[in-house]
mmCIF file with all atom_site columns, C-alpha atoms in Angstrom:
data_model
loop_
_atom_site.group_PDB
_atom_site.id
_atom_site.type_symbol
_atom_site.label_atom_id
_atom_site.label_alt_id
_atom_site.label_comp_id
_atom_site.label_asym_id
_atom_site.label_entity_id
_atom_site.label_seq_id
_atom_site.pdbx_PDB_ins_code
_atom_site.Cartn_x
_atom_site.Cartn_y
_atom_site.Cartn_z
_atom_site.occupancy
_atom_site.B_iso_or_equiv
_atom_site.pdbx_formal_charge
_atom_site.auth_seq_id
_atom_site.auth_comp_id
_atom_site.auth_asym_id
_atom_site.auth_atom_id
_atom_site.pdbx_PDB_model_num
ATOM 1   C CA . UNK A 1 1   ? -92.995 -124.464 -14.930 1.00 51.00 ? 1   UNK A CA 1
ATOM 2   C CA . UNK A 1 2   ? -93.919 -121.228 -17.177 1.00 53.00 ? 2   UNK A CA 1
ATOM 3   C CA . UNK A 1 3   ? -91.731 -120.945 -20.400 1.00 52.00 ? 3   UNK A CA 1
ATOM 4   C CA . UNK A 1 4   ? -89.926 -118.045 -19.444 1.00 52.00 ? 4   UNK A CA 1
ATOM 5   C CA . UNK A 1 5   ? -89.004 -119.876 -15.413 1.00 55.00 ? 5   UNK A CA 1
ATOM 6   C CA . UNK A 1 6   ? -87.165 -122.388 -17.857 1.00 57.00 ? 6   UNK A CA 1
ATOM 7   C CA . UNK A 1 7   ? -83.301 -122.013 -18.021 1.00 57.00 ? 7   UNK A CA 1
ATOM 8   C CA . UNK A 1 8   ? -82.874 -122.255 -21.294 1.00 59.00 ? 8   UNK A CA 1
ATOM 9   C CA . UNK A 1 9   ? -85.477 -119.532 -22.654 1.00 58.00 ? 9   UNK A CA 1
ATOM 10  C CA . UNK A 1 10  ? -84.793 -116.578 -24.176 1.00 62.00 ? 10  UNK A CA 1
ATOM 11  C CA . UNK A 1 11  ? -86.906 -113.570 -23.769 1.00 61.00 ? 11  UNK A CA 1
ATOM 12  C CA . UNK A 1 12  ? -89.350 -112.367 -25.920 1.00 63.00 ? 12  UNK A CA 1
ATOM 13  C CA . UNK A 1 13  ? -88.166 -110.865 -28.747 1.00 64.00 ? 13  UNK A CA 1
ATOM 14  C CA . UNK A 1 14  ? -87.980 -106.967 -28.675 1.00 63.00 ? 14  UNK A CA 1
ATOM 15  C CA . UNK A 1 15  ? -91.232 -105.215 -31.067 1.00 69.00 ? 15  UNK A CA 1
ATOM 16  C CA . UNK A 1 16  ? -89.683 -103.482 -34.525 1.00 72.00 ? 16  UNK A CA 1
ATOM 17  C CA . UNK A 1 17  ? -88.568 -100.501 -33.990 1.00 68.00 ? 17  UNK A CA 1
ATOM 18  C CA . UNK A 1 18  ? -90.997 -97.808  -36.207 1.00 70.00 ? 18  UNK A CA 1
ATOM 19  C CA . UNK A 1 19  ? -89.599 -96.969  -39.636 1.00 74.00 ? 19  UNK A CA 1
ATOM 20  C CA . UNK A 1 20  ? -88.008 -93.477  -39.547 1.00 68.00 ? 20  UNK A CA 1
ATOM 21  C CA . UNK A 1 21  ? -89.486 -90.866  -41.671 1.00 77.00 ? 21  UNK A CA 1
ATOM 22  C CA . UNK A 1 22  ? -87.436 -88.070  -42.977 1.00 77.00 ? 22  UNK A CA 1
ATOM 23  C CA . UNK A 1 23  ? -83.805 -88.425  -43.900 1.00 78.00 ? 23  UNK A CA 1
ATOM 24  C CA . UNK A 1 24  ? -82.025 -90.140  -41.964 1.00 75.00 ? 24  UNK A CA 1
ATOM 25  C CA . UNK A 1 25  ? -79.468 -88.279  -39.440 1.00 72.00 ? 25  UNK A CA 1
ATOM 26  C CA . UNK A 1 26  ? -76.363 -87.130  -40.363 1.00 71.00 ? 26  UNK A CA 1
ATOM 27  C CA . UNK A 1 27  ? -72.995 -86.072  -38.917 1.00 70.00 ? 27  UNK A CA 1
ATOM 28  C CA . UNK A 1 28  ? -70.955 -83.083  -40.526 1.00 68.00 ? 28  UNK A CA 1
ATOM 29  C CA . UNK A 1 29  ? -67.236 -83.245  -39.083 1.00 66.00 ? 29  UNK A CA 1
ATOM 30  C CA . UNK A 1 30  ? -65.173 -80.245  -39.576 1.00 62.00 ? 30  UNK A CA 1
ATOM 31  C CA . UNK A 1 31  ? -61.821 -79.531  -38.663 1.00 61.00 ? 31  UNK A CA 1
ATOM 32  C CA . UNK A 1 32  ? -60.036 -76.817  -38.160 1.00 57.00 ? 32  UNK A CA 1
ATOM 33  C CA . UNK A 1 33  ? -55.870 -77.517  -37.322 1.00 57.00 ? 33  UNK A CA 1
ATOM 34  C CA . UNK A 1 34  ? -53.177 -74.821  -36.263 1.00 57.00 ? 34  UNK A CA 1
ATOM 35  C CA . UNK A 1 35  ? -49.997 -75.680  -37.343 1.00 54.00 ? 35  UNK A CA 1
ATOM 36  C CA . UNK A 1 36  ? -46.904 -75.218  -35.142 1.00 50.00 ? 36  UNK A CA 1
ATOM 37  C CA . UNK A 1 37  ? -46.722 -71.900  -33.921 1.00 53.00 ? 37  UNK A CA 1
ATOM 38  C CA . UNK A 1 38  ? -49.763 -70.199  -35.673 1.00 54.00 ? 38  UNK A CA 1
ATOM 39  C CA . UNK A 1 39  ? -51.832 -68.620  -33.905 1.00 57.00 ? 39  UNK A CA 1
ATOM 40  C CA . UNK A 1 40  ? -55.196 -69.252  -36.219 1.00 57.00 ? 40  UNK A CA 1
ATOM 41  C CA . UNK A 1 41  ? -56.850 -71.799  -38.237 1.00 54.00 ? 41  UNK A CA 1
ATOM 42  C CA . UNK A 1 42  ? -54.507 -72.393  -41.571 1.00 59.00 ? 42  UNK A CA 1
ATOM 43  C CA . UNK A 1 43  ? -57.129 -71.077  -43.628 1.00 66.00 ? 43  UNK A CA 1
ATOM 44  C CA . UNK A 1 44  ? -59.027 -67.692  -42.150 1.00 71.00 ? 44  UNK A CA 1
ATOM 45  C CA . UNK A 1 45  ? -62.154 -68.524  -43.996 1.00 75.00 ? 45  UNK A CA 1
ATOM 46  C CA . UNK A 1 46  ? -62.972 -72.108  -42.191 1.00 70.00 ? 46  UNK A CA 1
ATOM 47  C CA . UNK A 1 47  ? -62.294 -70.260  -38.897 1.00 70.00 ? 47  UNK A CA 1
ATOM 48  C CA . UNK A 1 48  ? -64.871 -67.312  -39.835 1.00 78.00 ? 48  UNK A CA 1
ATOM 49  C CA . UNK A 1 49  ? -67.419 -70.359  -40.844 1.00 75.00 ? 49  UNK A CA 1
ATOM 50  C CA . UNK A 1 50  ? -66.629 -72.523  -37.512 1.00 73.00 ? 50  UNK A CA 1
ATOM 51  C CA . UNK A 1 51  ? -66.857 -69.364  -35.452 1.00 76.00 ? 51  UNK A CA 1
ATOM 52  C CA . UNK A 1 52  ? -70.136 -68.461  -36.893 1.00 80.00 ? 52  UNK A CA 1
ATOM 53  C CA . UNK A 1 53  ? -71.557 -71.818  -35.703 1.00 77.00 ? 53  UNK A CA 1
ATOM 54  C CA . UNK A 1 54  ? -70.469 -71.476  -32.084 1.00 75.00 ? 54  UNK A CA 1
ATOM 55  C CA . UNK A 1 55  ? -73.749 -71.671  -30.143 1.00 73.00 ? 55  UNK A CA 1
ATOM 56  C CA . UNK A 1 56  ? -75.885 -73.756  -32.332 1.00 73.00 ? 56  UNK A CA 1
ATOM 57  C CA . UNK A 1 57  ? -77.982 -76.519  -30.650 1.00 70.00 ? 57  UNK A CA 1
ATOM 58  C CA . UNK A 1 58  ? -75.926 -78.759  -33.163 1.00 72.00 ? 58  UNK A CA 1
ATOM 59  C CA . UNK A 1 59  ? -72.307 -77.855  -32.904 1.00 74.00 ? 59  UNK A CA 1
ATOM 60  C CA . UNK A 1 60  ? -69.754 -78.808  -30.545 1.00 74.00 ? 60  UNK A CA 1
ATOM 61  C CA . UNK A 1 61  ? -66.211 -77.775  -30.038 1.00 72.00 ? 61  UNK A CA 1
ATOM 62  C CA . UNK A 1 62  ? -63.704 -79.956  -28.750 1.00 73.00 ? 62  UNK A CA 1
ATOM 63  C CA . UNK A 1 63  ? -60.202 -78.653  -28.997 1.00 75.00 ? 63  UNK A CA 1
ATOM 64  C CA . UNK A 1 64  ? -57.441 -80.814  -28.360 1.00 79.00 ? 64  UNK A CA 1
ATOM 65  C CA . UNK A 1 65  ? -53.926 -80.253  -27.032 1.00 88.00 ? 65  UNK A CA 1
ATOM 66  C CA . UNK A 1 66  ? -50.907 -82.282  -28.355 1.00 91.00 ? 66  UNK A CA 1
ATOM 67  C CA . UNK A 1 67  ? -49.652 -84.760  -25.977 1.00 94.00 ? 67  UNK A CA 1
ATOM 68  C CA . UNK A 1 68  ? -46.948 -84.279  -24.111 1.00 95.00 ? 68  UNK A CA 1
ATOM 69  C CA . UNK A 1 69  ? -43.648 -86.067  -24.332 1.00 93.00 ? 69  UNK A CA 1
ATOM 70  C CA . UNK A 1 70  ? -44.492 -88.641  -21.319 1.00 94.00 ? 70  UNK A CA 1
ATOM 71  C CA . UNK A 1 71  ? -47.470 -89.066  -23.008 1.00 95.00 ? 71  UNK A CA 1
ATOM 72  C CA . UNK A 1 72  ? -45.998 -89.706  -26.577 1.00 95.00 ? 72  UNK A CA 1
ATOM 73  C CA . UNK A 1 73  ? -43.688 -92.180  -24.792 1.00 94.00 ? 73  UNK A CA 1
ATOM 74  C CA . UNK A 1 74  ? -46.742 -93.819  -23.623 1.00 95.00 ? 74  UNK A CA 1
ATOM 75  C CA . UNK A 1 75  ? -48.653 -94.245  -27.098 1.00 95.00 ? 75  UNK A CA 1
ATOM 76  C CA . UNK A 1 76  ? -45.454 -95.813  -28.742 1.00 94.00 ? 76  UNK A CA 1
ATOM 77  C CA . UNK A 1 77  ? -44.972 -97.958  -26.280 1.00 94.00 ? 77  UNK A CA 1
ATOM 78  C CA . UNK A 1 78  ? -48.400 -99.031  -26.067 1.00 94.00 ? 78  UNK A CA 1
ATOM 79  C CA . UNK A 1 79  ? -48.266 -99.364  -30.551 1.00 93.00 ? 79  UNK A CA 1
ATOM 80  C CA . UNK A 1 80  ? -45.291 -101.113 -30.239 1.00 93.00 ? 80  UNK A CA 1
ATOM 81  C CA . UNK A 1 81  ? -46.423 -103.349 -26.957 1.00 91.00 ? 81  UNK A CA 1
ATOM 82  C CA . UNK A 1 82  ? -42.898 -102.495 -25.847 1.00 90.00 ? 82  UNK A CA 1
ATOM 83  C CA . UNK A 1 83  ? -41.673 -100.751 -21.969 1.00 86.00 ? 83  UNK A CA 1
ATOM 84  C CA . UNK A 1 84  ? -38.331 -100.107 -23.640 1.00 88.00 ? 84  UNK A CA 1
ATOM 85  C CA . UNK A 1 85  ? -37.584 -97.459  -26.486 1.00 91.00 ? 85  UNK A CA 1
ATOM 86  C CA . UNK A 1 86  ? -34.852 -96.688  -28.138 1.00 90.00 ? 86  UNK A CA 1
ATOM 87  C CA . UNK A 1 87  ? -34.283 -92.915  -27.317 1.00 91.00 ? 87  UNK A CA 1
ATOM 88  C CA . UNK A 1 88  ? -33.672 -91.788  -30.727 1.00 91.00 ? 88  UNK A CA 1
ATOM 89  C CA . UNK A 1 89  ? -36.958 -93.605  -31.526 1.00 92.00 ? 89  UNK A CA 1
ATOM 90  C CA . UNK A 1 90  ? -38.649 -91.367  -29.160 1.00 93.00 ? 90  UNK A CA 1
ATOM 91  C CA . UNK A 1 91  ? -37.151 -88.802  -30.072 1.00 92.00 ? 91  UNK A CA 1
ATOM 92  C CA . UNK A 1 92  ? -37.822 -88.858  -33.902 1.00 91.00 ? 92  UNK A CA 1
ATOM 93  C CA . UNK A 1 93  ? -41.372 -89.697  -33.332 1.00 90.00 ? 93  UNK A CA 1
ATOM 94  C CA . UNK A 1 94  ? -41.710 -86.353  -30.827 1.00 90.00 ? 94  UNK A CA 1
ATOM 95  C CA . UNK A 1 95  ? -39.930 -84.403  -33.680 1.00 89.00 ? 95  UNK A CA 1
ATOM 96  C CA . UNK A 1 96  ? -42.171 -85.343  -36.582 1.00 87.00 ? 96  UNK A CA 1
ATOM 97  C CA . UNK A 1 97  ? -45.344 -86.431  -34.512 1.00 87.00 ? 97  UNK A CA 1
ATOM 98  C CA . UNK A 1 98  ? -45.624 -82.935  -33.019 1.00 86.00 ? 98  UNK A CA 1
ATOM 99  C CA . UNK A 1 99  ? -48.173 -84.333  -30.052 1.00 91.00 ? 99  UNK A CA 1
ATOM 100 C CA . UNK A 1 100 ? -50.469 -85.164  -32.535 1.00 87.00 ? 100 UNK A CA 1
ATOM 101 C CA . UNK A 1 101 ? -52.144 -89.646  -32.181 1.00 89.00 ? 101 UNK A CA 1
ATOM 102 C CA . UNK A 1 102 ? -52.666 -89.786  -36.101 1.00 84.00 ? 102 UNK A CA 1
ATOM 103 C CA . UNK A 1 103 ? -49.164 -88.214  -36.900 1.00 86.00 ? 103 UNK A CA 1
ATOM 104 C CA . UNK A 1 104 ? -47.330 -89.954  -34.506 1.00 90.00 ? 104 UNK A CA 1
ATOM 105 C CA . UNK A 1 105 ? -48.879 -93.538  -35.556 1.00 88.00 ? 105 UNK A CA 1
ATOM 106 C CA . UNK A 1 106 ? -48.071 -91.923  -39.354 1.00 84.00 ? 106 UNK A CA 1
ATOM 107 C CA . UNK A 1 107 ? -44.433 -91.563  -38.326 1.00 86.00 ? 107 UNK A CA 1
ATOM 108 C CA . UNK A 1 108 ? -43.873 -94.996  -37.208 1.00 88.00 ? 108 UNK A CA 1
ATOM 109 C CA . UNK A 1 109 ? -45.442 -97.061  -39.820 1.00 84.00 ? 109 UNK A CA 1
ATOM 110 C CA . UNK A 1 110 ? -43.211 -95.033  -42.361 1.00 83.00 ? 110 UNK A CA 1
ATOM 111 C CA . UNK A 1 111 ? -40.497 -95.838  -40.039 1.00 88.00 ? 111 UNK A CA 1
ATOM 112 C CA . UNK A 1 112 ? -41.426 -99.559  -40.065 1.00 88.00 ? 112 UNK A CA 1
ATOM 113 C CA . UNK A 1 113 ? -41.654 -99.198  -43.801 1.00 83.00 ? 113 UNK A CA 1
ATOM 114 C CA . UNK A 1 114 ? -38.235 -98.103  -44.389 1.00 85.00 ? 114 UNK A CA 1
ATOM 115 C CA . UNK A 1 115 ? -36.615 -100.662 -42.278 1.00 90.00 ? 115 UNK A CA 1
ATOM 116 C CA . UNK A 1 116 ? -35.277 -97.894  -40.080 1.00 91.00 ? 116 UNK A CA 1
ATOM 117 C CA . UNK A 1 117 ? -37.294 -99.561  -37.289 1.00 92.00 ? 117 UNK A CA 1
ATOM 118 C CA . UNK A 1 118 ? -37.176 -103.334 -36.470 1.00 92.00 ? 118 UNK A CA 1
ATOM 119 C CA . UNK A 1 119 ? -37.808 -106.175 -34.380 1.00 92.00 ? 119 UNK A CA 1
ATOM 120 C CA . UNK A 1 120 ? -34.665 -107.931 -33.265 1.00 91.00 ? 120 UNK A CA 1
ATOM 121 C CA . UNK A 1 121 ? -34.928 -110.777 -30.736 1.00 90.00 ? 121 UNK A CA 1
ATOM 122 C CA . UNK A 1 122 ? -38.541 -109.441 -29.389 1.00 86.00 ? 122 UNK A CA 1
ATOM 123 C CA . UNK A 1 123 ? -36.321 -106.031 -28.811 1.00 89.00 ? 123 UNK A CA 1
ATOM 124 C CA . UNK A 1 124 ? -36.894 -103.004 -31.188 1.00 91.00 ? 124 UNK A CA 1
ATOM 125 C CA . UNK A 1 125 ? -34.080 -101.572 -32.774 1.00 92.00 ? 125 UNK A CA 1
ATOM 126 C CA . UNK A 1 126 ? -33.572 -98.558  -34.655 1.00 93.00 ? 126 UNK A CA 1
ATOM 127 C CA . UNK A 1 127 ? -31.200 -97.775  -37.463 1.00 94.00 ? 127 UNK A CA 1
ATOM 128 C CA . UNK A 1 128 ? -29.394 -94.894  -36.680 1.00 92.00 ? 128 UNK A CA 1
ATOM 129 C CA . UNK A 1 129 ? -28.278 -93.722  -40.301 1.00 93.00 ? 129 UNK A CA 1
ATOM 130 C CA . UNK A 1 130 ? -31.863 -94.616  -41.368 1.00 91.00 ? 130 UNK A CA 1
ATOM 131 C CA . UNK A 1 131 ? -33.243 -92.302  -39.001 1.00 90.00 ? 131 UNK A CA 1
ATOM 132 C CA . UNK A 1 132 ? -30.891 -89.530  -39.438 1.00 90.00 ? 132 UNK A CA 1
ATOM 133 C CA . UNK A 1 133 ? -31.848 -89.335  -42.744 1.00 88.00 ? 133 UNK A CA 1
ATOM 134 C CA . UNK A 1 134 ? -35.264 -90.056  -42.675 1.00 82.00 ? 134 UNK A CA 1
ATOM 135 C CA . UNK A 1 135 ? -37.135 -87.593  -45.041 1.00 76.00 ? 135 UNK A CA 1
ATOM 136 C CA . UNK A 1 136 ? -38.420 -84.563  -43.244 1.00 70.00 ? 136 UNK A CA 1
ATOM 137 C CA . UNK A 1 137 ? -42.101 -85.192  -42.003 1.00 69.00 ? 137 UNK A CA 1
ATOM 138 C CA . UNK A 1 138 ? -44.772 -84.000  -44.237 1.00 61.00 ? 138 UNK A CA 1
ATOM 139 C CA . UNK A 1 139 ? -46.529 -82.280  -41.434 1.00 59.00 ? 139 UNK A CA 1
ATOM 140 C CA . UNK A 1 140 ? -50.312 -81.990  -40.343 1.00 56.00 ? 140 UNK A CA 1
ATOM 141 C CA . UNK A 1 141 ? -52.032 -80.721  -43.312 1.00 60.00 ? 141 UNK A CA 1
ATOM 142 C CA . UNK A 1 142 ? -50.414 -82.878  -45.582 1.00 68.00 ? 142 UNK A CA 1
ATOM 143 C CA . UNK A 1 143 ? -51.013 -85.548  -42.948 1.00 63.00 ? 143 UNK A CA 1
ATOM 144 C CA . UNK A 1 144 ? -54.666 -85.081  -42.946 1.00 67.00 ? 144 UNK A CA 1
ATOM 145 C CA . UNK A 1 145 ? -54.865 -84.334  -46.710 1.00 73.00 ? 145 UNK A CA 1
ATOM 146 C CA . UNK A 1 146 ? -52.977 -87.961  -47.294 1.00 70.00 ? 146 UNK A CA 1
ATOM 147 C CA . UNK A 1 147 ? -55.765 -89.787  -44.941 1.00 69.00 ? 147 UNK A CA 1
ATOM 148 C CA . UNK A 1 148 ? -59.012 -87.693  -46.743 1.00 75.00 ? 148 UNK A CA 1
ATOM 149 C CA . UNK A 1 149 ? -57.843 -88.280  -50.357 1.00 77.00 ? 149 UNK A CA 1
ATOM 150 C CA . UNK A 1 150 ? -57.867 -92.338  -49.275 1.00 74.00 ? 150 UNK A CA 1
ATOM 151 C CA . UNK A 1 151 ? -61.494 -92.337  -47.610 1.00 77.00 ? 151 UNK A CA 1
ATOM 152 C CA . UNK A 1 152 ? -63.977 -93.479  -49.911 1.00 80.00 ? 152 UNK A CA 1
ATOM 153 C CA . UNK A 1 153 ? -66.299 -90.972  -51.917 1.00 77.00 ? 153 UNK A CA 1
#
């Protein structure tokens, strides 16, 4: 039998790809966020710059809407691995998270870190007083600034 007909035979190795010439490809990402209720970007100069790029072959615009209340509940249930969630938790995270999945994750982490949300015998429970006295949400821009500041240079 030919070597390639054997069941334990490996396919021939692919030839090495050619060495790239020139600089490596780069990805540039511009985030332009609108605070809830605002009509435009928080910094108009960023919006003007982004608008000037529209129509360029390398530019793609992706507008995302906030998650709906059922979508937020579904995300929370998925993150916590639970089908039943305390209503106070759902309301608080919806208020603080503003429908933004990254903020929802951040809110949830904060509640867990502070012991306001905890697991009791396989069921998620909320400290109602701690939930009522939680610090106010920093908001979208502060969350993004914190995430960006944590990135390596």
